[in-house]
Amino acid sequence: MARAGVTPERLTLAAADLADEIGFDNVTVSALARGFGVKDASLYSHVKNAQELRTRVAVLALAELADRVAAALAGRAGKDALVAFADAYRDYARQHPGRYAAAQEQLDPETLAASAARRHSEMTRAILRGYRLSEPDQTDAIRLLHSTFHGYVSLEAAGGFRHNPRDADISWSRSLDALDIALRNWPATP
Amino acid sequence: MARAGVTPERLTLAAADLADEIGFDNVTVSALARGFGVKDASLYSHVKNAQELRTRVAVLALAELADRVAAALAGRAGKDALVAFADAYRDYARQHPGRYAAAQEQLDPETLAASAARRHSEMTRAILRGYRLSEPDQTDAIRLLHSTFHGYVSLEAAGGFRHNPRDADISWSRSLDALDIALRNWPATP
DNA sequence: TTCCGTTCCTAGGTGCCCTAGGCTACTACT
DNA sequence: AGTAGTAGCCTAGGGCACCTAGGAACGGAA
């Protein structure tokens, strides 16, 4: 009997792929085991429990997303950077809905610190350099941007825009124009 | 033996309350049955299955949220209306995290049509009357607003703002200021 | 070759979802 | 008031997922 060759890494990758196919919530240890031609109990030699598996997928997704955003951001500034960041973010979420959903998992502080989360916030801050905002406006703007990106992508994935024929790509582009305007005319600190 | 007095309505309400306490994803038919002092199988006389229960909670939440927003919006216009809408939305999500999570459920078209979803989109459109946007800019702006509200609330609930001491209330308020500016300077149609 | 650790197995316990079929308490009709 | 009907609740049981414990086999190292 040949061994199945299961490792935590291959398991995580398989879970991520499966999540993109059938949805992150539908990824089960049993389904993964079936995919590897192995009994479900066998996977617990490689992974502590189902929660750890979810966490691993989340960390993977955060790192992949950070890579994409970094690549998109390279050599750009100002509105160019804003649009590149936003598009990279949205494209990732659309191409990898399961991974993106995983990235929304609540991570415990130490896992979070070891993840790509810091890169994410650094890159978001990098966008704002073109808009000459200083703290605490910068933090407020980051929160606005992150909220809008995440919200748009979530609603789009949930089919929230389907009932109106207006193209979601166009609304996205116009929303980015509007955010650019908001950033360039950032309200004065009261 | 006295009867427990279970009805679909009381079941839905109990599920909503339980969701606010322990999270929407953790609401199970079994837990609800225990709460009513009844065996889990007994609940299937009142509700088709667990999915229908989730749907009922979602519909309830959408209606409650629409009521709150309508009350907040009454007699306001322009930026006042924008802020009132946004605050009502965010307050509901913070006071009723489980119900809010339920409201994000995917609803089948007929349930959606029978829900308060239409009221929501009408009220969002009402906000924009103060900004004199015409179609298709209006649709784009609605999508931007909805995305930002939902995104902000989601990230806040997920604890995404906790690692930075900047008050989430202040960032929220500044973000609304920024959105107001964006709406008043909406980018010209290309 | 023998040892030893890793990988995989079977067995089994828990919780949740749901169906089938039976008993019981309330309602309504005669 | 007595009785028929209908809810509401029950037990029994099957399916699936998560997870633990302990045993067997594979493969590399001494």
PDB file of N, CA, C and O in Angstrom, chain A residues 106 125 136-137 139-140 143-144 146-148 150-152 154-155 157-158 161 164 166-168 171 174-175 177-178 181-182 185-190, chain B residues 106 125 136-137 139-140 143-144 146-148 150-152 154-155 157-158 161 164 166-168 171 174-175 177-178 181-182 185-190:
ATOM      1  N   GLN A 106     -11.474  35.046  11.980  1.00  0.00           N
ATOM      2  CA  GLN A 106     -10.892  35.668  13.165  1.00  0.00           C
ATOM      3  C   GLN A 106      -9.609  34.924  13.500  1.00  0.00           C
ATOM      4  O   GLN A 106      -9.643  33.719  13.751  1.00  0.00           O
ATOM      5  N   ARG A 125      -1.077  51.929   3.711  1.00  0.00           N
ATOM      6  CA  ARG A 125      -0.507  53.213   4.082  1.00  0.00           C
ATOM      7  C   ARG A 125       0.303  53.809   2.923  1.00  0.00           C
ATOM      8  O   ARG A 125       0.329  55.027   2.713  1.00  0.00           O
ATOM      9  N   PRO A 136      -4.027  61.740  12.604  1.00  0.00           N
ATOM     10  CA  PRO A 136      -4.755  60.470  12.516  1.00  0.00           C
ATOM     11  C   PRO A 136      -5.625  60.341  11.274  1.00  0.00           C
ATOM     12  O   PRO A 136      -6.327  59.339  11.145  1.00  0.00           O
ATOM     13  N   ASP A 137      -5.571  61.343  10.371  1.00  0.00           N
ATOM     14  CA  ASP A 137      -6.382  61.244   9.159  1.00  0.00           C
ATOM     15  C   ASP A 137      -6.048  59.983   8.360  1.00  0.00           C
ATOM     16  O   ASP A 137      -6.931  59.371   7.744  1.00  0.00           O
ATOM     17  N   THR A 139      -5.139  57.023   9.374  1.00  0.00           N
ATOM     18  CA  THR A 139      -5.842  55.854   9.910  1.00  0.00           C
ATOM     19  C   THR A 139      -7.312  55.859   9.500  1.00  0.00           C
ATOM     20  O   THR A 139      -7.866  54.828   9.087  1.00  0.00           O
ATOM     21  N   ASP A 140      -7.920  57.014   9.589  1.00  0.00           N
ATOM     22  CA  ASP A 140      -9.330  57.108   9.195  1.00  0.00           C
ATOM     23  C   ASP A 140      -9.490  56.744   7.720  1.00  0.00           C
ATOM     24  O   ASP A 140     -10.415  56.007   7.342  1.00  0.00           O
ATOM     25  N   ARG A 143      -9.129  53.049   7.068  1.00  0.00           N
ATOM     26  CA  ARG A 143     -10.339  52.323   7.448  1.00  0.00           C
ATOM     27  C   ARG A 143     -11.439  52.504   6.414  1.00  0.00           C
ATOM     28  O   ARG A 143     -12.172  51.559   6.092  1.00  0.00           O
ATOM     29  N   LEU A 144     -11.557  53.694   5.887  1.00  0.00           N
ATOM     30  CA  LEU A 144     -12.558  53.941   4.848  1.00  0.00           C
ATOM     31  C   LEU A 144     -12.259  53.101   3.610  1.00  0.00           C
ATOM     32  O   LEU A 144     -13.152  52.418   3.074  1.00  0.00           O
ATOM     33  N   HIS A 146     -10.352  50.359   3.266  1.00  0.00           N
ATOM     34  CA  HIS A 146     -10.474  48.938   3.514  1.00  0.00           C
ATOM     35  C   HIS A 146     -11.952  48.525   3.595  1.00  0.00           C
ATOM     36  O   HIS A 146     -12.366  47.501   3.048  1.00  0.00           O
ATOM     37  N   SER A 147     -12.725  49.347   4.286  1.00  0.00           N
ATOM     38  CA  SER A 147     -14.150  49.044   4.409  1.00  0.00           C
ATOM     39  C   SER A 147     -14.822  48.993   3.048  1.00  0.00           C
ATOM     40  O   SER A 147     -15.594  48.074   2.750  1.00  0.00           O
ATOM     41  N   THR A 148     -14.533  49.963   2.228  1.00  0.00           N
ATOM     42  CA  THR A 148     -15.190  50.028   0.934  1.00  0.00           C
ATOM     43  C   THR A 148     -14.788  48.851   0.049  1.00  0.00           C
ATOM     44  O   THR A 148     -15.651  48.201  -0.555  1.00  0.00           O
ATOM     45  N   HIS A 150     -13.582  45.902   0.952  1.00  0.00           N
ATOM     46  CA  HIS A 150     -14.135  44.655   1.493  1.00  0.00           C
ATOM     47  C   HIS A 150     -15.643  44.598   1.317  1.00  0.00           C
ATOM     48  O   HIS A 150     -16.201  43.566   0.931  1.00  0.00           O
ATOM     49  N   GLY A 151     -16.295  45.692   1.583  1.00  0.00           N
ATOM     50  CA  GLY A 151     -17.746  45.718   1.465  1.00  0.00           C
ATOM     51  C   GLY A 151     -18.195  45.472   0.037  1.00  0.00           C
ATOM     52  O   GLY A 151     -19.103  44.674  -0.202  1.00  0.00           O
ATOM     53  N   TYR A 152     -17.542  46.119  -0.897  1.00  0.00           N
ATOM     54  CA  TYR A 152     -17.935  45.966  -2.303  1.00  0.00           C
ATOM     55  C   TYR A 152     -17.782  44.517  -2.748  1.00  0.00           C
ATOM     56  O   TYR A 152     -18.683  43.922  -3.343  1.00  0.00           O
ATOM     57  N   SER A 154     -17.620  41.846  -0.912  1.00  0.00           N
ATOM     58  CA  SER A 154     -18.557  40.965  -0.213  1.00  0.00           C
ATOM     59  C   SER A 154     -19.938  41.017  -0.848  1.00  0.00           C
ATOM     60  O   SER A 154     -20.556  39.989  -1.113  1.00  0.00           O
ATOM     61  N   LEU A 155     -20.406  42.231  -1.067  1.00  0.00           N
ATOM     62  CA  LEU A 155     -21.747  42.365  -1.627  1.00  0.00           C
ATOM     63  C   LEU A 155     -21.798  41.799  -3.038  1.00  0.00           C
ATOM     64  O   LEU A 155     -22.775  41.159  -3.422  1.00  0.00           O
ATOM     65  N   ALA A 157     -19.945  39.382  -4.237  1.00  0.00           N
ATOM     66  CA  ALA A 157     -19.905  37.925  -4.139  1.00  0.00           C
ATOM     67  C   ALA A 157     -21.259  37.376  -3.697  1.00  0.00           C
ATOM     68  O   ALA A 157     -21.661  36.293  -4.119  1.00  0.00           O
ATOM     69  N   ALA A 158     -21.941  38.117  -2.841  1.00  0.00           N
ATOM     70  CA  ALA A 158     -23.239  37.669  -2.352  1.00  0.00           C
ATOM     71  C   ALA A 158     -24.341  37.915  -3.381  1.00  0.00           C
ATOM     72  O   ALA A 158     -25.501  37.626  -3.136  1.00  0.00           O
ATOM     73  N   PHE A 161     -25.509  42.839  -6.349  1.00  0.00           N
ATOM     74  CA  PHE A 161     -25.613  43.807  -7.451  1.00  0.00           C
ATOM     75  C   PHE A 161     -26.300  43.213  -8.668  1.00  0.00           C
ATOM     76  O   PHE A 161     -26.431  43.876  -9.691  1.00  0.00           O
ATOM     77  N   ASN A 164     -29.704  44.646 -10.482  1.00  0.00           N
ATOM     78  CA  ASN A 164     -29.679  45.882 -11.262  1.00  0.00           C
ATOM     79  C   ASN A 164     -28.730  45.680 -12.445  1.00  0.00           C
ATOM     80  O   ASN A 164     -27.599  45.240 -12.255  1.00  0.00           O
ATOM     81  N   ARG A 166     -26.967  47.575 -14.133  1.00  0.00           N
ATOM     82  CA  ARG A 166     -25.742  48.366 -14.172  1.00  0.00           C
ATOM     83  C   ARG A 166     -24.520  47.484 -13.907  1.00  0.00           C
ATOM     84  O   ARG A 166     -24.477  46.766 -12.912  1.00  0.00           O
ATOM     85  N   ASP A 167     -23.542  47.558 -14.779  1.00  0.00           N
ATOM     86  CA  ASP A 167     -22.354  46.725 -14.709  1.00  0.00           C
ATOM     87  C   ASP A 167     -21.581  46.984 -13.415  1.00  0.00           C
ATOM     88  O   ASP A 167     -21.264  48.127 -13.088  1.00  0.00           O
ATOM     89  N   ALA A 168     -21.261  45.896 -12.717  1.00  0.00           N
ATOM     90  CA  ALA A 168     -20.545  46.030 -11.445  1.00  0.00           C
ATOM     91  C   ALA A 168     -19.134  46.571 -11.645  1.00  0.00           C
ATOM     92  O   ALA A 168     -18.599  47.250 -10.766  1.00  0.00           O
ATOM     93  N   SER A 171     -19.494  50.451 -11.847  1.00  0.00           N
ATOM     94  CA  SER A 171     -19.751  51.032 -10.531  1.00  0.00           C
ATOM     95  C   SER A 171     -18.479  51.035  -9.685  1.00  0.00           C
ATOM     96  O   SER A 171     -18.206  51.980  -8.940  1.00  0.00           O
ATOM     97  N   ARG A 174     -16.205  53.787 -10.889  1.00  0.00           N
ATOM     98  CA  ARG A 174     -16.700  55.101 -10.471  1.00  0.00           C
ATOM     99  C   ARG A 174     -16.537  55.298  -8.967  1.00  0.00           C
ATOM    100  O   ARG A 174     -16.284  56.410  -8.490  1.00  0.00           O
ATOM    101  N   SER A 175     -16.690  54.227  -8.225  1.00  0.00           N
ATOM    102  CA  SER A 175     -16.505  54.323  -6.777  1.00  0.00           C
ATOM    103  C   SER A 175     -15.062  54.673  -6.443  1.00  0.00           C
ATOM    104  O   SER A 175     -14.791  55.459  -5.520  1.00  0.00           O
ATOM    105  N   ASP A 177     -13.095  56.372  -8.405  1.00  0.00           N
ATOM    106  CA  ASP A 177     -12.981  57.803  -8.731  1.00  0.00           C
ATOM    107  C   ASP A 177     -13.461  58.645  -7.564  1.00  0.00           C
ATOM    108  O   ASP A 177     -12.822  59.638  -7.184  1.00  0.00           O
ATOM    109  N   ALA A 178     -14.586  58.240  -7.000  1.00  0.00           N
ATOM    110  CA  ALA A 178     -15.161  59.004  -5.890  1.00  0.00           C
ATOM    111  C   ALA A 178     -14.249  58.966  -4.667  1.00  0.00           C
ATOM    112  O   ALA A 178     -14.060  59.984  -3.985  1.00  0.00           O
ATOM    113  N   ILE A 181     -11.429  61.322  -5.122  1.00  0.00           N
ATOM    114  CA  ILE A 181     -11.859  62.694  -4.836  1.00  0.00           C
ATOM    115  C   ILE A 181     -11.934  62.940  -3.339  1.00  0.00           C
ATOM    116  O   ILE A 181     -11.480  63.978  -2.832  1.00  0.00           O
ATOM    117  N   ALA A 182     -12.477  61.955  -2.625  1.00  0.00           N
ATOM    118  CA  ALA A 182     -12.597  62.100  -1.173  1.00  0.00           C
ATOM    119  C   ALA A 182     -11.216  62.236  -0.533  1.00  0.00           C
ATOM    120  O   ALA A 182     -11.020  63.047   0.377  1.00  0.00           O
ATOM    121  N   ASN A 185      -9.706  65.617  -1.227  1.00  0.00           N
ATOM    122  CA  ASN A 185     -10.388  66.705  -0.515  1.00  0.00           C
ATOM    123  C   ASN A 185     -10.726  66.277   0.897  1.00  0.00           C
ATOM    124  O   ASN A 185     -11.840  66.495   1.381  1.00  0.00           O
ATOM    125  N   TRP A 186      -9.789  65.635   1.523  1.00  0.00           N
ATOM    126  CA  TRP A 186     -10.057  65.057   2.835  1.00  0.00           C
ATOM    127  C   TRP A 186     -10.517  66.142   3.813  1.00  0.00           C
ATOM    128  O   TRP A 186      -9.908  67.218   3.872  1.00  0.00           O
ATOM    129  N   PRO A 187     -11.603  65.866   4.545  1.00  0.00           N
ATOM    130  CA  PRO A 187     -12.150  66.899   5.427  1.00  0.00           C
ATOM    131  C   PRO A 187     -11.119  67.343   6.474  1.00  0.00           C
ATOM    132  O   PRO A 187     -10.404  66.512   7.034  1.00  0.00           O
ATOM    133  N   ALA A 188     -11.065  68.628   6.695  1.00  0.00           N
ATOM    134  CA  ALA A 188     -10.126  69.177   7.681  1.00  0.00           C
ATOM    135  C   ALA A 188     -10.469  68.643   9.062  1.00  0.00           C
ATOM    136  O   ALA A 188     -11.636  68.419   9.393  1.00  0.00           O
ATOM    137  N   THR A 189      -9.448  68.420   9.858  1.00  0.00           N
ATOM    138  CA  THR A 189      -9.674  67.975  11.229  1.00  0.00           C
ATOM    139  C   THR A 189     -10.456  69.052  11.981  1.00  0.00           C
ATOM    140  O   THR A 189     -10.066  70.221  11.942  1.00  0.00           O
ATOM    141  N   PRO A 190     -11.535  68.638  12.630  1.00  0.00           N
ATOM    142  CA  PRO A 190     -12.397  69.627  13.306  1.00  0.00           C
ATOM    143  C   PRO A 190     -11.639  70.331  14.428  1.00  0.00           C
ATOM    144  O   PRO A 190     -10.760  69.777  15.035  1.00  0.00           O
TER     145      PRO A 190
ATOM    146  N   GLN B 106     -27.768  34.556   1.929  1.00  0.00           N
ATOM    147  CA  GLN B 106     -28.258  34.527   0.561  1.00  0.00           C
ATOM    148  C   GLN B 106     -29.734  34.144   0.588  1.00  0.00           C
ATOM    149  O   GLN B 106     -30.070  33.059   1.061  1.00  0.00           O
ATOM    150  N   ARG B 125     -31.837  55.262  -1.876  1.00  0.00           N
ATOM    151  CA  ARG B 125     -32.046  56.213  -2.962  1.00  0.00           C
ATOM    152  C   ARG B 125     -32.526  57.575  -2.428  1.00  0.00           C
ATOM    153  O   ARG B 125     -32.163  58.631  -2.949  1.00  0.00           O
ATOM    154  N   PRO B 136     -26.966  56.876 -14.451  1.00  0.00           N
ATOM    155  CA  PRO B 136     -26.662  55.742 -13.589  1.00  0.00           C
ATOM    156  C   PRO B 136     -25.745  56.079 -12.408  1.00  0.00           C
ATOM    157  O   PRO B 136     -25.379  55.176 -11.670  1.00  0.00           O
ATOM    158  N   ASP B 137     -25.425  57.371 -12.257  1.00  0.00           N
ATOM    159  CA  ASP B 137     -24.559  57.740 -11.132  1.00  0.00           C
ATOM    160  C   ASP B 137     -25.171  57.325  -9.796  1.00  0.00           C
ATOM    161  O   ASP B 137     -24.465  56.950  -8.859  1.00  0.00           O
ATOM    162  N   THR B 139     -27.009  54.753  -9.020  1.00  0.00           N
ATOM    163  CA  THR B 139     -26.743  53.339  -8.727  1.00  0.00           C
ATOM    164  C   THR B 139     -25.309  53.149  -8.257  1.00  0.00           C
ATOM    165  O   THR B 139     -25.043  52.429  -7.292  1.00  0.00           O
ATOM    166  N   ASP B 140     -24.390  53.795  -8.934  1.00  0.00           N
ATOM    167  CA  ASP B 140     -22.986  53.682  -8.523  1.00  0.00           C
ATOM    168  C   ASP B 140     -22.809  54.194  -7.096  1.00  0.00           C
ATOM    169  O   ASP B 140     -22.112  53.573  -6.282  1.00  0.00           O
ATOM    170  N   ARG B 143     -24.174  51.834  -4.504  1.00  0.00           N
ATOM    171  CA  ARG B 143     -23.269  50.694  -4.295  1.00  0.00           C
ATOM    172  C   ARG B 143     -22.076  51.099  -3.448  1.00  0.00           C
ATOM    173  O   ARG B 143     -21.623  50.347  -2.583  1.00  0.00           O
ATOM    174  N   LEU B 144     -21.572  52.289  -3.685  1.00  0.00           N
ATOM    175  CA  LEU B 144     -20.445  52.770  -2.875  1.00  0.00           C
ATOM    176  C   LEU B 144     -20.856  52.910  -1.406  1.00  0.00           C
ATOM    177  O   LEU B 144     -20.154  52.441  -0.504  1.00  0.00           O
ATOM    178  N   HIS B 146     -23.435  51.573   0.235  1.00  0.00           N
ATOM    179  CA  HIS B 146     -23.769  50.298   0.857  1.00  0.00           C
ATOM    180  C   HIS B 146     -22.498  49.500   1.166  1.00  0.00           C
ATOM    181  O   HIS B 146     -22.351  48.909   2.239  1.00  0.00           O
ATOM    182  N   SER B 147     -21.581  49.504   0.220  1.00  0.00           N
ATOM    183  CA  SER B 147     -20.320  48.784   0.427  1.00  0.00           C
ATOM    184  C   SER B 147     -19.572  49.329   1.626  1.00  0.00           C
ATOM    185  O   SER B 147     -19.077  48.564   2.467  1.00  0.00           O
ATOM    186  N   THR B 148     -19.486  50.626   1.714  1.00  0.00           N
ATOM    187  CA  THR B 148     -18.715  51.222   2.799  1.00  0.00           C
ATOM    188  C   THR B 148     -19.358  50.933   4.146  1.00  0.00           C
ATOM    189  O   THR B 148     -18.678  50.537   5.100  1.00  0.00           O
ATOM    190  N   HIS B 150     -21.460  48.497   4.969  1.00  0.00           N
ATOM    191  CA  HIS B 150     -21.360  47.079   5.288  1.00  0.00           C
ATOM    192  C   HIS B 150     -19.916  46.693   5.602  1.00  0.00           C
ATOM    193  O   HIS B 150     -19.653  45.959   6.565  1.00  0.00           O
ATOM    194  N   GLY B 151     -19.001  47.185   4.823  1.00  0.00           N
ATOM    195  CA  GLY B 151     -17.598  46.852   5.052  1.00  0.00           C
ATOM    196  C   GLY B 151     -17.114  47.345   6.396  1.00  0.00           C
ATOM    197  O   GLY B 151     -16.466  46.605   7.144  1.00  0.00           O
ATOM    198  N   TYR B 152     -17.456  48.558   6.719  1.00  0.00           N
ATOM    199  CA  TYR B 152     -16.994  49.124   7.989  1.00  0.00           C
ATOM    200  C   TYR B 152     -17.530  48.310   9.166  1.00  0.00           C
ATOM    201  O   TYR B 152     -16.797  47.940  10.082  1.00  0.00           O
ATOM    202  N   SER B 154     -18.639  45.265   9.185  1.00  0.00           N
ATOM    203  CA  SER B 154     -18.082  43.913   9.210  1.00  0.00           C
ATOM    204  C   SER B 154     -16.695  43.910   9.829  1.00  0.00           C
ATOM    205  O   SER B 154     -16.387  43.084  10.692  1.00  0.00           O
ATOM    206  N   LEU B 155     -15.870  44.808   9.367  1.00  0.00           N
ATOM    207  CA  LEU B 155     -14.500  44.840   9.869  1.00  0.00           C
ATOM    208  C   LEU B 155     -14.481  45.188  11.347  1.00  0.00           C
ATOM    209  O   LEU B 155     -13.703  44.631  12.122  1.00  0.00           O
ATOM    210  N   ALA B 157     -16.849  44.577  13.514  1.00  0.00           N
ATOM    211  CA  ALA B 157     -17.326  43.421  14.266  1.00  0.00           C
ATOM    212  C   ALA B 157     -16.244  42.352  14.355  1.00  0.00           C
ATOM    213  O   ALA B 157     -16.122  41.646  15.353  1.00  0.00           O
ATOM    214  N   ALA B 158     -15.460  42.225  13.291  1.00  0.00           N
ATOM    215  CA  ALA B 158     -14.398  41.223  13.279  1.00  0.00           C
ATOM    216  C   ALA B 158     -13.187  41.677  14.080  1.00  0.00           C
ATOM    217  O   ALA B 158     -12.188  40.965  14.151  1.00  0.00           O
ATOM    218  N   PHE B 161     -10.350  46.801  13.814  1.00  0.00           N
ATOM    219  CA  PHE B 161      -9.865  48.138  14.170  1.00  0.00           C
ATOM    220  C   PHE B 161      -9.275  48.173  15.568  1.00  0.00           C
ATOM    221  O   PHE B 161      -8.844  49.218  16.049  1.00  0.00           O
ATOM    222  N   ASN B 164      -5.430  49.291  16.586  1.00  0.00           N
ATOM    223  CA  ASN B 164      -5.018  50.692  16.513  1.00  0.00           C
ATOM    224  C   ASN B 164      -5.873  51.479  17.500  1.00  0.00           C
ATOM    225  O   ASN B 164      -7.099  51.364  17.488  1.00  0.00           O
ATOM    226  N   ARG B 166      -6.854  54.427  17.642  1.00  0.00           N
ATOM    227  CA  ARG B 166      -7.765  55.427  17.102  1.00  0.00           C
ATOM    228  C   ARG B 166      -9.212  54.960  17.267  1.00  0.00           C
ATOM    229  O   ARG B 166      -9.573  53.855  16.839  1.00  0.00           O
ATOM    230  N   ASP B 167     -10.025  55.798  17.843  1.00  0.00           N
ATOM    231  CA  ASP B 167     -11.421  55.462  18.141  1.00  0.00           C
ATOM    232  C   ASP B 167     -12.197  55.151  16.857  1.00  0.00           C
ATOM    233  O   ASP B 167     -12.177  55.932  15.904  1.00  0.00           O
ATOM    234  N   ALA B 168     -12.875  54.015  16.869  1.00  0.00           N
ATOM    235  CA  ALA B 168     -13.630  53.601  15.682  1.00  0.00           C
ATOM    236  C   ALA B 168     -14.794  54.547  15.405  1.00  0.00           C
ATOM    237  O   ALA B 168     -15.195  54.723  14.247  1.00  0.00           O
ATOM    238  N   SER B 171     -13.276  57.539  13.408  1.00  0.00           N
ATOM    239  CA  SER B 171     -12.984  57.163  12.022  1.00  0.00           C
ATOM    240  C   SER B 171     -14.275  57.057  11.209  1.00  0.00           C
ATOM    241  O   SER B 171     -14.328  57.447  10.043  1.00  0.00           O
ATOM    242  N   ARG B 174     -15.508  60.542  10.414  1.00  0.00           N
ATOM    243  CA  ARG B 174     -14.686  61.171   9.365  1.00  0.00           C
ATOM    244  C   ARG B 174     -14.926  60.511   8.016  1.00  0.00           C
ATOM    245  O   ARG B 174     -14.888  61.180   6.978  1.00  0.00           O
ATOM    246  N   SER B 175     -15.164  59.208   8.033  1.00  0.00           N
ATOM    247  CA  SER B 175     -15.444  58.520   6.774  1.00  0.00           C
ATOM    248  C   SER B 175     -16.750  59.030   6.163  1.00  0.00           C
ATOM    249  O   SER B 175     -16.860  59.192   4.940  1.00  0.00           O
ATOM    250  N   ASP B 177     -17.945  62.027   6.627  1.00  0.00           N
ATOM    251  CA  ASP B 177     -17.608  63.339   6.075  1.00  0.00           C
ATOM    252  C   ASP B 177     -17.012  63.186   4.679  1.00  0.00           C
ATOM    253  O   ASP B 177     -17.371  63.913   3.747  1.00  0.00           O
ATOM    254  N   ALA B 178     -16.103  62.223   4.550  1.00  0.00           N
ATOM    255  CA  ALA B 178     -15.438  62.005   3.264  1.00  0.00           C
ATOM    256  C   ALA B 178     -16.432  61.551   2.205  1.00  0.00           C
ATOM    257  O   ALA B 178     -16.382  62.005   1.051  1.00  0.00           O
ATOM    258  N   ILE B 181     -18.386  64.457   0.961  1.00  0.00           N
ATOM    259  CA  ILE B 181     -17.597  65.227  -0.013  1.00  0.00           C
ATOM    260  C   ILE B 181     -17.599  64.536  -1.368  1.00  0.00           C
ATOM    261  O   ILE B 181     -17.775  65.169  -2.415  1.00  0.00           O
ATOM    262  N   ALA B 182     -17.426  63.210  -1.330  1.00  0.00           N
ATOM    263  CA  ALA B 182     -17.413  62.471  -2.592  1.00  0.00           C
ATOM    264  C   ALA B 182     -18.747  62.614  -3.321  1.00  0.00           C
ATOM    265  O   ALA B 182     -18.788  62.774  -4.546  1.00  0.00           O
ATOM    266  N   ASN B 185     -19.128  66.046  -4.826  1.00  0.00           N
ATOM    267  CA  ASN B 185     -18.224  66.269  -5.966  1.00  0.00           C
ATOM    268  C   ASN B 185     -18.169  65.033  -6.849  1.00  0.00           C
ATOM    269  O   ASN B 185     -17.098  64.612  -7.281  1.00  0.00           O
ATOM    270  N   TRP B 186     -19.317  64.455  -7.064  1.00  0.00           N
ATOM    271  CA  TRP B 186     -19.346  63.192  -7.792  1.00  0.00           C
ATOM    272  C   TRP B 186     -18.674  63.343  -9.163  1.00  0.00           C
ATOM    273  O   TRP B 186     -18.951  64.304  -9.874  1.00  0.00           O
ATOM    274  N   PRO B 187     -17.787  62.380  -9.499  1.00  0.00           N
ATOM    275  CA  PRO B 187     -17.045  62.503 -10.759  1.00  0.00           C
ATOM    276  C   PRO B 187     -17.993  62.565 -11.958  1.00  0.00           C
ATOM    277  O   PRO B 187     -18.974  61.813 -12.023  1.00  0.00           O
ATOM    278  N   ALA B 188     -17.684  63.466 -12.887  1.00  0.00           N
ATOM    279  CA  ALA B 188     -18.504  63.611 -14.086  1.00  0.00           C
ATOM    280  C   ALA B 188     -18.476  62.317 -14.880  1.00  0.00           C
ATOM    281  O   ALA B 188     -17.471  61.613 -14.909  1.00  0.00           O
ATOM    282  N   THR B 189     -19.609  61.996 -15.492  1.00  0.00           N
ATOM    283  CA  THR B 189     -19.664  60.798 -16.330  1.00  0.00           C
ATOM    284  C   THR B 189     -18.674  60.961 -17.477  1.00  0.00           C
ATOM    285  O   THR B 189     -18.682  62.003 -18.140  1.00  0.00           O
ATOM    286  N   PRO B 190     -17.827  59.952 -17.680  1.00  0.00           N
ATOM    287  CA  PRO B 190     -16.788  60.068 -18.716  1.00  0.00           C
ATOM    288  C   PRO B 190     -17.401  60.215 -20.108  1.00  0.00           C
ATOM    289  O   PRO B 190     -18.478  59.738 -20.368  1.00  0.00           O
TER     290      PRO B 190
END
